[in-house]
mmCIF file of N, CA and C in Angstrom:
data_model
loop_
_atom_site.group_PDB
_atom_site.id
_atom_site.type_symbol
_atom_site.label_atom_id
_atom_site.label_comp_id
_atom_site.label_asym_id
_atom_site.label_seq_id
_atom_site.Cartn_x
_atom_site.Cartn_y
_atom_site.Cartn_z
ATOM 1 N N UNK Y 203 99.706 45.574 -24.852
ATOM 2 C CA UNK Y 203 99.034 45.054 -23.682
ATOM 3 C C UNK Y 203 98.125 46.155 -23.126
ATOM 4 N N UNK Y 204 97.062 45.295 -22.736
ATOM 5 C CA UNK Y 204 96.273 46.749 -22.547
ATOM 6 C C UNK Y 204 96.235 46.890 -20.816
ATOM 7 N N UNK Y 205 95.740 47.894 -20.377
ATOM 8 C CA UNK Y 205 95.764 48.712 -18.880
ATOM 9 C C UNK Y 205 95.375 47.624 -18.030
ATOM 10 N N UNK Y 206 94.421 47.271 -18.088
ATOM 11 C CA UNK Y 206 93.640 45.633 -17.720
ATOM 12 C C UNK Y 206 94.528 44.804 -17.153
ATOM 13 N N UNK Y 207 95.239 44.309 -18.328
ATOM 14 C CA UNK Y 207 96.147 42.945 -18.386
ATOM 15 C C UNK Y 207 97.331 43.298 -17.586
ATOM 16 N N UNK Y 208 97.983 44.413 -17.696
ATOM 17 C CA UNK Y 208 98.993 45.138 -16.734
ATOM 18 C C UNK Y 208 98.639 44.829 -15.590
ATOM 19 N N UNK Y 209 97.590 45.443 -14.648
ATOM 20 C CA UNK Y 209 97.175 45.427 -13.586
ATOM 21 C C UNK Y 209 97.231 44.128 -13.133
ATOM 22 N N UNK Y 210 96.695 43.145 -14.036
ATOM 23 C CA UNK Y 210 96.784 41.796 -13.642
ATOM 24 C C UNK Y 210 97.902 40.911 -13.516
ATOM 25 N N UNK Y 211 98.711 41.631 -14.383
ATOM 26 C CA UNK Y 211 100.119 41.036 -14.488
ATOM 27 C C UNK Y 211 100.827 41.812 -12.909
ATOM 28 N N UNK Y 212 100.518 42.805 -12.435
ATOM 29 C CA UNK Y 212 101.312 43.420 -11.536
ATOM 30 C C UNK Y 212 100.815 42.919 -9.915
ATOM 31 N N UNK Y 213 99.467 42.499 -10.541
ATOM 32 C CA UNK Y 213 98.843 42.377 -8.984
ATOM 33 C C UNK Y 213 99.762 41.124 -8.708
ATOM 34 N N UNK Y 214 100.208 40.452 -9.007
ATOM 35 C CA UNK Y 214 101.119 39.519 -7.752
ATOM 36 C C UNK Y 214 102.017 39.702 -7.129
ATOM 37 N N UNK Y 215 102.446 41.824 -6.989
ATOM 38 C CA UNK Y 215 102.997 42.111 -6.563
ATOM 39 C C UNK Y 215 102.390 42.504 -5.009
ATOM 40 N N UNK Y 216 101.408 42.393 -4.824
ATOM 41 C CA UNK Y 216 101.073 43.004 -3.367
ATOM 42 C C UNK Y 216 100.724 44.147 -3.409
ATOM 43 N N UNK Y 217 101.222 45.333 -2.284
ATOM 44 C CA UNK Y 217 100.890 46.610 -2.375
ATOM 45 C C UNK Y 217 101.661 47.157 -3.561
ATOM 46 N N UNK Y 218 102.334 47.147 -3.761
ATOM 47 C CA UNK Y 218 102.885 47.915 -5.433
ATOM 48 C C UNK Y 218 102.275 48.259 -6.461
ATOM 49 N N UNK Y 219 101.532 47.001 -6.370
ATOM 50 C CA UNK Y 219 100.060 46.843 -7.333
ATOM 51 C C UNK Y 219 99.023 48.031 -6.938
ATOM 52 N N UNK Y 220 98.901 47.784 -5.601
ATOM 53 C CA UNK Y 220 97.553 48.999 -5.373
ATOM 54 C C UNK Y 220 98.290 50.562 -5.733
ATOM 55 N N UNK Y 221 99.111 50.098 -5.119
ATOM 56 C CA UNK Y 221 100.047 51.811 -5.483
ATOM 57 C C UNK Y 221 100.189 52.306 -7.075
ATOM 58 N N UNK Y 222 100.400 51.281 -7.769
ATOM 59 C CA UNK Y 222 100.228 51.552 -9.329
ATOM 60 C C UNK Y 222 98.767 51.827 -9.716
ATOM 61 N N UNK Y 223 98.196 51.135 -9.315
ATOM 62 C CA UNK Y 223 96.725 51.181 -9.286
ATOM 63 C C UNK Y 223 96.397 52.713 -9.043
ATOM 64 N N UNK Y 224 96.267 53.282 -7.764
ATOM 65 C CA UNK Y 224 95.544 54.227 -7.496
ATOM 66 C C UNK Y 224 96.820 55.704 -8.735
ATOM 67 N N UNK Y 225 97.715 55.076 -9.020
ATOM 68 C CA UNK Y 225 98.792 56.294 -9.743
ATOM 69 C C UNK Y 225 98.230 56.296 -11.062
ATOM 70 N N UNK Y 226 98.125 55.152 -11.674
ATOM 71 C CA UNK Y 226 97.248 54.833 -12.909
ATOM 72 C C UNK Y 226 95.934 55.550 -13.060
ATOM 73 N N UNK Y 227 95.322 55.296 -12.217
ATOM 74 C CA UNK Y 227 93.409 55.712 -11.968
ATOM 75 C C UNK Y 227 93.775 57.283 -12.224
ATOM 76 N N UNK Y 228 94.554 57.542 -11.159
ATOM 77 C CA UNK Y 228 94.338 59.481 -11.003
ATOM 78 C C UNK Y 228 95.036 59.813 -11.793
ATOM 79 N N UNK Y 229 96.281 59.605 -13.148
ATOM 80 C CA UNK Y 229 96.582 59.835 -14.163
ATOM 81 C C UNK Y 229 96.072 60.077 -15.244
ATOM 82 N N UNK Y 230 95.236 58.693 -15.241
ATOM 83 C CA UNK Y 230 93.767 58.620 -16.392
ATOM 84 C C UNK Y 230 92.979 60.123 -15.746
ATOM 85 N N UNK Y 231 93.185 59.942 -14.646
ATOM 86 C CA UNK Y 231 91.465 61.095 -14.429
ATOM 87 C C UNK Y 231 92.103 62.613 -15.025
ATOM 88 N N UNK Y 232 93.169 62.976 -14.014
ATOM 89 C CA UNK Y 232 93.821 63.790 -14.306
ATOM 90 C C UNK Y 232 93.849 64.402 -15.798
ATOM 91 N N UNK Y 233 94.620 63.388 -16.893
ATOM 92 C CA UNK Y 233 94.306 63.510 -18.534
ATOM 93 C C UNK Y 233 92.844 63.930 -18.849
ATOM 94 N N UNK Y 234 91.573 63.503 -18.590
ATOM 95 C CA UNK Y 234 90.691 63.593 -18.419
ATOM 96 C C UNK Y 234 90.208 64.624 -18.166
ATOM 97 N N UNK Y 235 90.329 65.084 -17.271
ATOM 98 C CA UNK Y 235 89.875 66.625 -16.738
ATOM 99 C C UNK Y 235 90.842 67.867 -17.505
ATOM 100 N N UNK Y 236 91.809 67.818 -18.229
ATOM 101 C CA UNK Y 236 92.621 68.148 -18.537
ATOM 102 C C UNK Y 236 92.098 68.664 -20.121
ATOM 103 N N UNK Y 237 91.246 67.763 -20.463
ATOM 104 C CA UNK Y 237 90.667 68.105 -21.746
ATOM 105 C C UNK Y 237 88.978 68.665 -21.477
ATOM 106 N N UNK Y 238 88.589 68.671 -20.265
ATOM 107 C CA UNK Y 238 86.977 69.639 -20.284
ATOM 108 C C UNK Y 238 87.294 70.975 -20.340
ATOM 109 N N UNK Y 239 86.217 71.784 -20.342
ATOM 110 C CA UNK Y 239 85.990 72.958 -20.592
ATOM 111 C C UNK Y 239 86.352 73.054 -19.099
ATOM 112 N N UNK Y 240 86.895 74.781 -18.486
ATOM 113 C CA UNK Y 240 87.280 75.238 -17.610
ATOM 114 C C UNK Y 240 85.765 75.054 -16.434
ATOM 115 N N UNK Y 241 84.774 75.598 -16.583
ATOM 116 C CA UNK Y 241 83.649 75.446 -15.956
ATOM 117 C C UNK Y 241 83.355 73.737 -15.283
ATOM 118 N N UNK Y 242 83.429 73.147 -15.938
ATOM 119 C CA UNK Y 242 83.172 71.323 -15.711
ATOM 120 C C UNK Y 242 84.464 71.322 -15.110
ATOM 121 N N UNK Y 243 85.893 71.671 -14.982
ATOM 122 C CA UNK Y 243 86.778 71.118 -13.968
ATOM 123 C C UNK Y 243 86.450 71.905 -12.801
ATOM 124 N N UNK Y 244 86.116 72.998 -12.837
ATOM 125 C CA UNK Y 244 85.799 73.476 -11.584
ATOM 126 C C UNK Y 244 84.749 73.031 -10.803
ATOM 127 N N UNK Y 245 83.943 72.529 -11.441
ATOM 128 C CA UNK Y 245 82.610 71.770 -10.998
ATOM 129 C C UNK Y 245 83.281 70.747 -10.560
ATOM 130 N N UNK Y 246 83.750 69.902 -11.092
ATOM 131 C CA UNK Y 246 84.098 68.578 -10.742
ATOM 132 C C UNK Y 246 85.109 68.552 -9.562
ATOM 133 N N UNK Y 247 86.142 69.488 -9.784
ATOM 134 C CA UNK Y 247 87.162 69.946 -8.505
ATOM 135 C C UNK Y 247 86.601 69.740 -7.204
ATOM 136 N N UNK Y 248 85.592 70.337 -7.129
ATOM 137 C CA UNK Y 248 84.503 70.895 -6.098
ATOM 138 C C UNK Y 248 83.808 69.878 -5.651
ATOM 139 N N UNK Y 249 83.458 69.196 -6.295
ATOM 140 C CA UNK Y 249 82.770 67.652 -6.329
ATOM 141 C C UNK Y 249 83.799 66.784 -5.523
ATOM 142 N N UNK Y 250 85.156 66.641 -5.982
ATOM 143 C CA UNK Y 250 85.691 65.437 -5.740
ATOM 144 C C UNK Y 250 86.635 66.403 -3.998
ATOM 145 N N UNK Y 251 86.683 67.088 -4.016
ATOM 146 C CA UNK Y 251 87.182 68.065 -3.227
ATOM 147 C C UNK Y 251 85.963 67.527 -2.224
ATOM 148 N N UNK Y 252 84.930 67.812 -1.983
ATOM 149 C CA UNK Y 252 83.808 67.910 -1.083
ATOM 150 C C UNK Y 252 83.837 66.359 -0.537
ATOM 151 N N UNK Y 253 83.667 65.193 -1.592
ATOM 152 C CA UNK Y 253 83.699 64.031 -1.588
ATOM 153 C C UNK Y 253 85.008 63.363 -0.422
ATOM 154 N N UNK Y 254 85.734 64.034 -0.865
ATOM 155 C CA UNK Y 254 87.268 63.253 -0.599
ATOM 156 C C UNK Y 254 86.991 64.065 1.576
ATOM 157 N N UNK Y 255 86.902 65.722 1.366
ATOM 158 C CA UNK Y 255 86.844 65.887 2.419
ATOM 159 C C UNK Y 255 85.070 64.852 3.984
ATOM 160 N N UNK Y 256 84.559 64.731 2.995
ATOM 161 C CA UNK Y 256 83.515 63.871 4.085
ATOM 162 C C UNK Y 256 84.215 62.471 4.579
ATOM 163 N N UNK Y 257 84.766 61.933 3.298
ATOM 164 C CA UNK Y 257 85.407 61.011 3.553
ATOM 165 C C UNK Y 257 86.477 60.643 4.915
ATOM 166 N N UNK Y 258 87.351 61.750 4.797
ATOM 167 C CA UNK Y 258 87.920 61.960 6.203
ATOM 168 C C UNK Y 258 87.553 62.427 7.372
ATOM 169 N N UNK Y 259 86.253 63.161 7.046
ATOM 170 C CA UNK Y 259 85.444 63.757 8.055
ATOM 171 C C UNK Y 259 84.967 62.486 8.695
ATOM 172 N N UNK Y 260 84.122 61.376 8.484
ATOM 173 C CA UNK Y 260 83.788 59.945 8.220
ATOM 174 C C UNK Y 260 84.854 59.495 9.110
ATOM 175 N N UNK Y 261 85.998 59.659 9.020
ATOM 176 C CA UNK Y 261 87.267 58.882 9.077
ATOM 177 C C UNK Y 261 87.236 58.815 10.715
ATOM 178 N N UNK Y 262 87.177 60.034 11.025
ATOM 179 C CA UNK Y 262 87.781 60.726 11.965
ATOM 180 C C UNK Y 262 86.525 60.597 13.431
ATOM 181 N N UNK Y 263 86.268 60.915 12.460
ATOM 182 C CA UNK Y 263 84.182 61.583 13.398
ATOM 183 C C UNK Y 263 82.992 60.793 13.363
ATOM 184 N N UNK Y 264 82.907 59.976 12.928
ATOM 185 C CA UNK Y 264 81.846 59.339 12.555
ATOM 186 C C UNK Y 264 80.795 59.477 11.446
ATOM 187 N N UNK Y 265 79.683 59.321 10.813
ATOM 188 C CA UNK Y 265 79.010 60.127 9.994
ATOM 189 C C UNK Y 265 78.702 61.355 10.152
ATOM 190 N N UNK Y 266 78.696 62.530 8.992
ATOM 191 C CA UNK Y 266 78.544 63.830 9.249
ATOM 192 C C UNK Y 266 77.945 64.415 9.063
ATOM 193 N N UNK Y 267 76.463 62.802 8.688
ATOM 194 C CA UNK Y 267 74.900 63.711 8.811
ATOM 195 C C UNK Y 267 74.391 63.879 10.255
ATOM 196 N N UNK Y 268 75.120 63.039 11.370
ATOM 197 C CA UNK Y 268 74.277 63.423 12.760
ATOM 198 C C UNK Y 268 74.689 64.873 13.236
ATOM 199 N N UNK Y 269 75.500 65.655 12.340
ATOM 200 C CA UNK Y 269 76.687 66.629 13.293
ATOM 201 C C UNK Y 269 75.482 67.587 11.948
ATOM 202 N N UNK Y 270 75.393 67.379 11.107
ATOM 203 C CA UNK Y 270 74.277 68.291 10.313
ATOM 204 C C UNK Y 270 73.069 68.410 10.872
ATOM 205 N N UNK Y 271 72.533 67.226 11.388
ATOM 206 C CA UNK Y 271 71.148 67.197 11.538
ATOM 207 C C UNK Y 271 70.581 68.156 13.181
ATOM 208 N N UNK Y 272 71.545 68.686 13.863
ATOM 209 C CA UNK Y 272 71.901 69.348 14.960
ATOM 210 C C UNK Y 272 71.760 70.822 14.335
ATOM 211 N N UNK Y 273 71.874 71.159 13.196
ATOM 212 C CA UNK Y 273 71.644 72.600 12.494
ATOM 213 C C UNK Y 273 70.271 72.560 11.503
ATOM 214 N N UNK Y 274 69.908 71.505 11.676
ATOM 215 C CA UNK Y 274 68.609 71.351 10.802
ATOM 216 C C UNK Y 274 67.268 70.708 11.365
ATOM 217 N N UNK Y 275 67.332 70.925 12.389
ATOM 218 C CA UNK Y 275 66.496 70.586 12.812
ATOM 219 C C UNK Y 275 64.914 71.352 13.359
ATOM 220 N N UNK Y 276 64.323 70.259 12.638
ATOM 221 C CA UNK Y 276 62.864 71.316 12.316
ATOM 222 C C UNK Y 276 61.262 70.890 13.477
#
């Protein structure tokens, strides 16, 4: 059975499903990054690191280009 059909078979569980879901996703990624060259995980670290932190920045604060655009302004 493939990853797909799982998911589909599980989603009539409700949240369990999403919870497998997001454990699944970052497993795959995880394996994934696991096989690049040291340089590309650090890149990518950095990437998803930066990403994940706006996100909560977002969360919290509102967008965190008006709180930029206060230091850039020309």
């Amino acid at each position: 059975m493939t990853p797909y059909l799982k998911l589909i078979r599980i989603s009539k569980h409700g949240w369990s499903a999403l919870i497998y879901f997001i454990y699944f996703i970052t497993r795959y990624a995880y394996d994934l990054l696991l096989n690049l060259p040291l340089s590309h995980r650090i890149l990518l670290s950095v990437l998803y690191i930066v990403i994940l932190m706006t996100m909560i920045f977002r969360y919290f604060y509102g967008s965190p280009v008006k709180y930029l655009q206060e230091y850039f302004v020309f």
